[in-house]
PDB file of C-alpha atoms in Angstrom:
ATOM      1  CA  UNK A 194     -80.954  66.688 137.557  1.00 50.00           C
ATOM      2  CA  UNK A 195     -83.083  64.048 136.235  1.00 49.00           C
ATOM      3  CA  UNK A 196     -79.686  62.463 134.093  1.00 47.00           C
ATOM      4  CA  UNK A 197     -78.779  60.303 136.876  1.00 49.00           C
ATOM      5  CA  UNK A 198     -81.991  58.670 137.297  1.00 46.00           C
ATOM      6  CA  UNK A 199     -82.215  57.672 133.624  1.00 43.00           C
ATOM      7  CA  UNK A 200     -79.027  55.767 134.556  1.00 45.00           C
ATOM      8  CA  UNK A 201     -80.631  54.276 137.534  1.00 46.00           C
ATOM      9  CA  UNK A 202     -83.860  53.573 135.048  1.00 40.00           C
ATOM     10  CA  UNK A 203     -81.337  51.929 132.233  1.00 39.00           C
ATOM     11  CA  UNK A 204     -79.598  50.084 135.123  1.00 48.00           C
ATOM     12  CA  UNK A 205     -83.315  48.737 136.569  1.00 44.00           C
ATOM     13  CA  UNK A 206     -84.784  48.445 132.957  1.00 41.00           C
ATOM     14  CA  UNK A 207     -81.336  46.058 132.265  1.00 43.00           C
ATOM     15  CA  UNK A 208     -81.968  43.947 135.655  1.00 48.00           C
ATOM     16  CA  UNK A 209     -85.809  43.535 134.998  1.00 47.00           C
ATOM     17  CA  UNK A 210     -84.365  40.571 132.688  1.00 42.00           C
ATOM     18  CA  UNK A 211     -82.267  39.367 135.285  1.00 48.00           C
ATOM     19  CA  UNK A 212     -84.475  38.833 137.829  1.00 45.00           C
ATOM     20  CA  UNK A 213     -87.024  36.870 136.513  1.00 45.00           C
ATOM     21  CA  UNK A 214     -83.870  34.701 136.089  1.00 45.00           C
ATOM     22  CA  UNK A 215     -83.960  33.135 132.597  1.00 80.00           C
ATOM     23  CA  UNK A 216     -81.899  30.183 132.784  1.00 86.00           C
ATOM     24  CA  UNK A 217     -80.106  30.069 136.526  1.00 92.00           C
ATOM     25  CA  UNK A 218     -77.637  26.962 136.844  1.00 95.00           C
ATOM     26  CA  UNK A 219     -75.996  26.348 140.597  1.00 96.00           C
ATOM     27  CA  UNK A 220     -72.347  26.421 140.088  1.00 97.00           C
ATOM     28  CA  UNK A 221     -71.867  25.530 144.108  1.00 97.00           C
ATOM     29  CA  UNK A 222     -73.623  25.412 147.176  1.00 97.00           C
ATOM     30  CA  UNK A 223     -77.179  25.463 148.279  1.00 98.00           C
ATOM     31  CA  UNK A 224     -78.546  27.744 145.841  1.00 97.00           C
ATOM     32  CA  UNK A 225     -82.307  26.857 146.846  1.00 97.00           C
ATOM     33  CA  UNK A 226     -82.350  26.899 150.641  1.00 97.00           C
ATOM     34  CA  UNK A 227     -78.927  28.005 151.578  1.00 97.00           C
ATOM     35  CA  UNK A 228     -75.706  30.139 150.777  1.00 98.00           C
ATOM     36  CA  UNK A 229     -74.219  29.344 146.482  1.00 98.00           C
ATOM     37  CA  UNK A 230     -73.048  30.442 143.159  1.00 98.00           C
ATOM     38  CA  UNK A 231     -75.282  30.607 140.487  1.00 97.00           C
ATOM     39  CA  UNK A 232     -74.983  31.517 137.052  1.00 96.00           C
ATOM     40  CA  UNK A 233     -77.538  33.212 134.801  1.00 93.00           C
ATOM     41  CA  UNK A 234     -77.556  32.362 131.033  1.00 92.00           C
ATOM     42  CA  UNK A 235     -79.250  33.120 128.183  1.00 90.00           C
ATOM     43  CA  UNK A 236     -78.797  31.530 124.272  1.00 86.00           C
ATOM     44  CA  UNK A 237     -75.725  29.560 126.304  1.00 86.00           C
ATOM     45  CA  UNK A 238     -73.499  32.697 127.723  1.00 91.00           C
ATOM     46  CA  UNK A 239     -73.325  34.003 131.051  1.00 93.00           C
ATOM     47  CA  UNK A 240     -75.281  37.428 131.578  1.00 94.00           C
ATOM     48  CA  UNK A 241     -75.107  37.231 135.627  1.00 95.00           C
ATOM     49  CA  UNK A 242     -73.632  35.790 138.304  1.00 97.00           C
ATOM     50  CA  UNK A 243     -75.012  35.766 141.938  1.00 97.00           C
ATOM     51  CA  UNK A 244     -72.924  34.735 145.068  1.00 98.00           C
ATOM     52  CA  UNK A 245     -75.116  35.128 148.530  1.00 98.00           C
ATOM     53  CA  UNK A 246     -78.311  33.668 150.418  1.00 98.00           C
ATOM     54  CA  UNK A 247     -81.019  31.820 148.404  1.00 97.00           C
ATOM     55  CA  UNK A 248     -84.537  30.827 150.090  1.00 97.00           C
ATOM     56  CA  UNK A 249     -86.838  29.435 148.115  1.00 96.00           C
ATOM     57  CA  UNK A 250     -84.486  29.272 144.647  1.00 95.00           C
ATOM     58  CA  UNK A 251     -84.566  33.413 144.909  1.00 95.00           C
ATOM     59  CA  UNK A 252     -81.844  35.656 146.208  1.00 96.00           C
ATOM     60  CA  UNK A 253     -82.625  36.335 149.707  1.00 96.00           C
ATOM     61  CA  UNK A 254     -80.425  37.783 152.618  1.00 97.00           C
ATOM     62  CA  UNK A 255     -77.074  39.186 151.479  1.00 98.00           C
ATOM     63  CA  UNK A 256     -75.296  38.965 148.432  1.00 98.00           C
ATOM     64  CA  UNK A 257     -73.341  40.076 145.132  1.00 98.00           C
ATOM     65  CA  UNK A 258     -74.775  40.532 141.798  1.00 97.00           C
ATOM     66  CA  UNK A 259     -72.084  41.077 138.896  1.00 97.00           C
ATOM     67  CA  UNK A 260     -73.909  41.619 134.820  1.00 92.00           C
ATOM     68  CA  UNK A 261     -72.762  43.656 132.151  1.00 86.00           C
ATOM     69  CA  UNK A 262     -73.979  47.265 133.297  1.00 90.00           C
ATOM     70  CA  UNK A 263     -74.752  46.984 136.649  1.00 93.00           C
ATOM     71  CA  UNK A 264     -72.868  45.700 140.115  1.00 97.00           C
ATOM     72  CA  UNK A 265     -74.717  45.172 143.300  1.00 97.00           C
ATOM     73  CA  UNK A 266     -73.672  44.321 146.918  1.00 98.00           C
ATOM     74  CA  UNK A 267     -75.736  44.095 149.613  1.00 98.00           C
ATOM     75  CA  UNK A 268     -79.292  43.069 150.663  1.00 98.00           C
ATOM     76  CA  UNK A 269     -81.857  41.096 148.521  1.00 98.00           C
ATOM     77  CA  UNK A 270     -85.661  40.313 149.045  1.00 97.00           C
ATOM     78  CA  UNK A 271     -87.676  37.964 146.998  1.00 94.00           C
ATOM     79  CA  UNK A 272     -84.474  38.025 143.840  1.00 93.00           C
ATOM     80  CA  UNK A 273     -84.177  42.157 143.907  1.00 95.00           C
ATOM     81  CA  UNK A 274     -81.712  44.702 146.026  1.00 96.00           C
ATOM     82  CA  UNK A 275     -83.696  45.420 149.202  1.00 97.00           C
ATOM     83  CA  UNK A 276     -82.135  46.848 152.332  1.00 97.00           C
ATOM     84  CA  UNK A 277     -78.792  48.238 152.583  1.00 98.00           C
ATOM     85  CA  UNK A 278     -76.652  48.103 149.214  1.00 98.00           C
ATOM     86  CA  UNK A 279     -73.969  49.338 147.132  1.00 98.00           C
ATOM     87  CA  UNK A 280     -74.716  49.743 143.329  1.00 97.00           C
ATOM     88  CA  UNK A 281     -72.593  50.529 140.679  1.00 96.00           C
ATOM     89  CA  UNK A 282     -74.705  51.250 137.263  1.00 93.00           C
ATOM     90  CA  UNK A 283     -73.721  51.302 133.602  1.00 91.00           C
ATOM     91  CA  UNK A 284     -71.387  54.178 132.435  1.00 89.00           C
ATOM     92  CA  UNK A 285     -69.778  54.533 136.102  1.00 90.00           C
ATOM     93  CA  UNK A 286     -72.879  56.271 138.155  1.00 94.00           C
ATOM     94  CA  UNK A 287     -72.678  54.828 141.998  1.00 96.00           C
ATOM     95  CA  UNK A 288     -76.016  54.630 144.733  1.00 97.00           C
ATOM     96  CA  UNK A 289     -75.234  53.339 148.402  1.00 98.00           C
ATOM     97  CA  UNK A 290     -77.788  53.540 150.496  1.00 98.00           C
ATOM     98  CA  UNK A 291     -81.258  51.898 151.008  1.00 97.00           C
ATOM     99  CA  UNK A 292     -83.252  50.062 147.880  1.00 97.00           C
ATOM    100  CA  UNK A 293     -86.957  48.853 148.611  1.00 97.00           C
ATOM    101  CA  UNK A 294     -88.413  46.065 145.578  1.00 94.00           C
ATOM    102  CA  UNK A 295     -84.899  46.643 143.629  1.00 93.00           C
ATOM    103  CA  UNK A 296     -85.325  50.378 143.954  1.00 94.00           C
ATOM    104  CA  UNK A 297     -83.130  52.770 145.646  1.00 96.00           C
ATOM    105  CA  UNK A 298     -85.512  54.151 148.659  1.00 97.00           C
ATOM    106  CA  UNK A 299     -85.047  56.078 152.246  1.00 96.00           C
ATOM    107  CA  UNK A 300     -81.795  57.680 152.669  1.00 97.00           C
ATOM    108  CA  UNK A 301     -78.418  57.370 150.273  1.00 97.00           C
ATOM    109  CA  UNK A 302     -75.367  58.544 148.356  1.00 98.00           C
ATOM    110  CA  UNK A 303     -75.602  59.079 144.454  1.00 96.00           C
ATOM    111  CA  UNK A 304     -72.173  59.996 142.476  1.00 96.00           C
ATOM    112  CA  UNK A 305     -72.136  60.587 138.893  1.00 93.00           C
ATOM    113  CA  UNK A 306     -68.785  60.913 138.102  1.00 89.00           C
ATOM    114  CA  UNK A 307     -67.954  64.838 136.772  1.00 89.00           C
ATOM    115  CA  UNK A 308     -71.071  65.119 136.457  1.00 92.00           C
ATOM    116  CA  UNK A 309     -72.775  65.619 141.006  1.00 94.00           C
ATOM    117  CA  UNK A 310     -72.803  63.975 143.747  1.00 96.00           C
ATOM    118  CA  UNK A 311     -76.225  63.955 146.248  1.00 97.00           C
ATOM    119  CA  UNK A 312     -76.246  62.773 149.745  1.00 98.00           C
ATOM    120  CA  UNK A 313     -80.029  62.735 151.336  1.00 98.00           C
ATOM    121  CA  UNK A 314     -83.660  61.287 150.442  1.00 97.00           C
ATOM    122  CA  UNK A 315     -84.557  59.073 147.837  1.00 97.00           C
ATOM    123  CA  UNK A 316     -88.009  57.997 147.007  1.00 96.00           C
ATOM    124  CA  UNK A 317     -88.747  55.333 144.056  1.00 94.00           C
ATOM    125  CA  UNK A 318     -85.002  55.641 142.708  1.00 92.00           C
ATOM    126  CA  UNK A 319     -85.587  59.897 142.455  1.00 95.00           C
ATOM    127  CA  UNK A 320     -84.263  62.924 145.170  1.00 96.00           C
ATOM    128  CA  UNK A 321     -87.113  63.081 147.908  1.00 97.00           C
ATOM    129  CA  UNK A 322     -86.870  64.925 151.093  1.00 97.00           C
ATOM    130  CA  UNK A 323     -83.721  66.879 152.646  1.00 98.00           C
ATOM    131  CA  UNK A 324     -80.650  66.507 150.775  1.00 98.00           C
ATOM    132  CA  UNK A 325     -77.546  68.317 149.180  1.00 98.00           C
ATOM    133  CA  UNK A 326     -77.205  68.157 145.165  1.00 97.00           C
ATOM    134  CA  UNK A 327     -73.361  69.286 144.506  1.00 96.00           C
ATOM    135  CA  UNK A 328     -72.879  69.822 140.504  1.00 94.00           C
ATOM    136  CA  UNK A 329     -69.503  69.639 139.262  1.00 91.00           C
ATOM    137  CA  UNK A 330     -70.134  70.311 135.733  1.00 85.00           C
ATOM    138  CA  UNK A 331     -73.081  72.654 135.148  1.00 85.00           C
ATOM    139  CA  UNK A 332     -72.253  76.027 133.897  1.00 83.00           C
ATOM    140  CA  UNK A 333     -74.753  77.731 136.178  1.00 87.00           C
ATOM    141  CA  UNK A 334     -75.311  75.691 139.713  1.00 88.00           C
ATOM    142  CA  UNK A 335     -72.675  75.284 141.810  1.00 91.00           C
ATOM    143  CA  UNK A 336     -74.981  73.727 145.227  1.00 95.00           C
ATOM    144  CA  UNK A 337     -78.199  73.198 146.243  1.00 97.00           C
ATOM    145  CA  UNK A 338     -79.075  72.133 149.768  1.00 98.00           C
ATOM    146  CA  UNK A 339     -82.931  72.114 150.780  1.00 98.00           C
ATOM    147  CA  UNK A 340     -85.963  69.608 149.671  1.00 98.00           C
ATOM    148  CA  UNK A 341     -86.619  67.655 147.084  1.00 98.00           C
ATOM    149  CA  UNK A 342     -89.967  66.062 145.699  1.00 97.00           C
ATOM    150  CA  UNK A 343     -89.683  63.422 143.269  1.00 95.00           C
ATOM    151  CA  UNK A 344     -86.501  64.281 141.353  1.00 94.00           C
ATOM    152  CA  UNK A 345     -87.112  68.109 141.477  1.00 96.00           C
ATOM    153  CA  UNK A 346     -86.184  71.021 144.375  1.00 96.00           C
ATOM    154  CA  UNK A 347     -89.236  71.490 145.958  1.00 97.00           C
ATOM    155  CA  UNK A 348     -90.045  73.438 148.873  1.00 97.00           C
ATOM    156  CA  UNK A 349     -87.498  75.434 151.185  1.00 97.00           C
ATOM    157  CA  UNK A 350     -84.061  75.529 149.608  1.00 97.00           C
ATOM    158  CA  UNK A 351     -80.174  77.308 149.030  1.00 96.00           C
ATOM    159  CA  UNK A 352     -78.753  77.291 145.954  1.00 95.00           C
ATOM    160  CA  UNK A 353     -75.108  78.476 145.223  1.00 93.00           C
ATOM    161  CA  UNK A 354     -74.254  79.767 141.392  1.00 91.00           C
ATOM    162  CA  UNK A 355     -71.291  79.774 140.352  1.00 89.00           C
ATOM    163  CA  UNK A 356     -71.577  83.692 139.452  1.00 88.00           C
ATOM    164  CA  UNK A 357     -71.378  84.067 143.604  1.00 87.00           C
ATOM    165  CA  UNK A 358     -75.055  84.596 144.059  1.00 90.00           C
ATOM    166  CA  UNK A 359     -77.092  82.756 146.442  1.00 93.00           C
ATOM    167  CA  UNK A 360     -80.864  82.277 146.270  1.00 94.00           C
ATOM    168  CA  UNK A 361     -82.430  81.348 149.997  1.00 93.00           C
ATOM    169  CA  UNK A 362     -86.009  80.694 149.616  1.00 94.00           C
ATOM    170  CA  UNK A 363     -88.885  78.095 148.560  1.00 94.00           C
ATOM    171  CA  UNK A 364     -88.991  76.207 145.318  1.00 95.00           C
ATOM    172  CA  UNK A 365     -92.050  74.322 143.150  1.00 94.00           C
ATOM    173  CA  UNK A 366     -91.742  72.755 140.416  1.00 93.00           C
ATOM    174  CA  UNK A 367     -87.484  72.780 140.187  1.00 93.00           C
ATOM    175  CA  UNK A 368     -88.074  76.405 140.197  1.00 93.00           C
ATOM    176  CA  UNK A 369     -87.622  79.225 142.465  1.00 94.00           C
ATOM    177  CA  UNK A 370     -91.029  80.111 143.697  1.00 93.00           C
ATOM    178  CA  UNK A 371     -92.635  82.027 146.745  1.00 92.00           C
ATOM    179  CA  UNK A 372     -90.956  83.974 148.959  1.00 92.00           C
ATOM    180  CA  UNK A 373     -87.299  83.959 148.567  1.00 92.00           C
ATOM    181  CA  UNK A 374     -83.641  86.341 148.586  1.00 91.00           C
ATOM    182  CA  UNK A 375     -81.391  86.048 145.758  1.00 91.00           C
ATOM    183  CA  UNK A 376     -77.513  88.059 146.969  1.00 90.00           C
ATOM    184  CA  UNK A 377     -74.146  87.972 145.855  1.00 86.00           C
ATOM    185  CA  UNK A 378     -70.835  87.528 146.924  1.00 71.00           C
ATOM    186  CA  UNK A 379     -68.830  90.806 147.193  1.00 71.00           C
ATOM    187  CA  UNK A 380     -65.938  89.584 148.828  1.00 67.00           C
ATOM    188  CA  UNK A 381     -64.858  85.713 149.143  1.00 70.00           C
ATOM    189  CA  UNK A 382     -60.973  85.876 149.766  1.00 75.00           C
ATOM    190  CA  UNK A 383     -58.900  86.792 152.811  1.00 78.00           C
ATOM    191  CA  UNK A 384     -59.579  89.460 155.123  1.00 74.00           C
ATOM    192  CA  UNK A 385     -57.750  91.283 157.499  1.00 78.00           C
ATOM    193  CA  UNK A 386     -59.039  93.637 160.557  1.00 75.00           C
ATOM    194  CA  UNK A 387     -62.251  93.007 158.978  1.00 62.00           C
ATOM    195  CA  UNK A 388     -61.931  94.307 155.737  1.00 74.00           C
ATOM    196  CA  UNK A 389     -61.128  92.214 152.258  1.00 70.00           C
ATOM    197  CA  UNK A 390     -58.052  91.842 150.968  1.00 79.00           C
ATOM    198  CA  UNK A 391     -57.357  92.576 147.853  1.00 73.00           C
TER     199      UNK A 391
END
C-alpha cells in the first residue's frame, strides 16, 4: 500500500527544487502581478514551465506546471498545488483531488496503473479516513473498503481476497484486529430457483 506514496514522495521530493524557483525567466505576460509564461532553468536548460496566475512573482490562482516527472493542473498557493488539482507523477501514477501546501489533502482519486486505484481520504499525501483501495495486481487482496489512518487500514473495514473470502471487521495497524468475521464464497455464478448453477 505504501508504493504509491513513495511515488507521490519522489514526485514532491523532485518539485521541492522547483518551487523555490531557481532561475524563473517570464517568457510572456504578467508573471509578477498577473496571468504569464515562465520558464524555470537551471545550468541554462529548461527544468519547468508554468502557465497560470502569479501574485507577488509566485504561482497563485490557477495554473499548469509541466517538469520532467511530474504534471500538475489546477490550484496554486504561495508557488505549490493547493486546492483542487490534477497530478500526474513520475512513472505514470495519477492524484485528482484536493492538495493543501503542495500536498495531496481532503478527499481524492489515486491510480497506479496495474498496480490500484483508491477513491476516498487523504491526509499529508497518505490514505486517511473512508475510502476504497481496489488492487489489481496483488496475489492476495482483491478490495478493501473501510478506514484508513495514515497510509494503513485502520479501524472498521471489508476486505475481498481473491481466494473468495471476505473478512468484515476492525483493523490496527494494516492488520486485522478486534472483533471481526472472515467467510467464503461458496457459490458466485448463476443461479436458478435459488439454487447455483453449476
Amino acid at each position: 500500500m505504501n508504493s504509491f506514496y513513495t511515488i507521490i514522495l519522489l514526485g514532491l521530493f523532485v518539485l521541492g527544487p522547483i518551487w523555490a524557483q531557481k532561475t524563473p525567466k517570464c517568457i510572456s505576460g504578467n508573471c509578477q502581478n498577473g496571468t504569464g509564461l515562465r520558464y524555470i532553468y537551471e545550468n541554462g536548460r529548461v527544468i519547468a514551465k508554468y502557465k497560470g496566475s502569479f501574485t507577488g512573482g509566485q504561482y497563485n490562482g490557477n495554473g499548469q506546471l509541466l517538469q520532467i516527472g511530474f504534471k500538475y493542473r489546477g490550484g496554486f498557493r504561495m508557488g505549490k498545488p493547493h486546492g483542487q488539482g490534477y497530478a500526474i507523477y513520475k512513472g505514470g501514477a495519477k492524484y485528482k483531488g484536493g492538495f493543501v501546501n503542495g500536498k495531496p489533502e481532503g478527499s481524492g482519486i489515486y491510480i497506479v496503473s496495474g498496480v490500484s486505484a483508491y477513491k476516498g481520504g487523504v491526509r499529508a499525501g497518505l490514505y486517511h479516513g473512508k475510502g476504497i483501495l481496489v488492487y489489481y495486481n496483488d496475489a492476495k487482496f482483491r478490495k478493501y473498503t473501510g478506514y484508513f489512518a495514515n497510509d494503513k487500514r485502520e479501524g472498521r473495514g471489508v476486505m475481498e481476497y481473491k481466494n473468495g473470502e471476505v473478512y468484515d471487521g476492525e483493523w490496527r495497524g494494516d492488520m486485522r484486529n478486534g472483533k471481526g468475521k472472515l467467510s467464503k464464497v461458496i457459490h458466485s455464478g448463476q443461479w436458478r430457483n435459488d439454487r447455483p448453477v453449476k
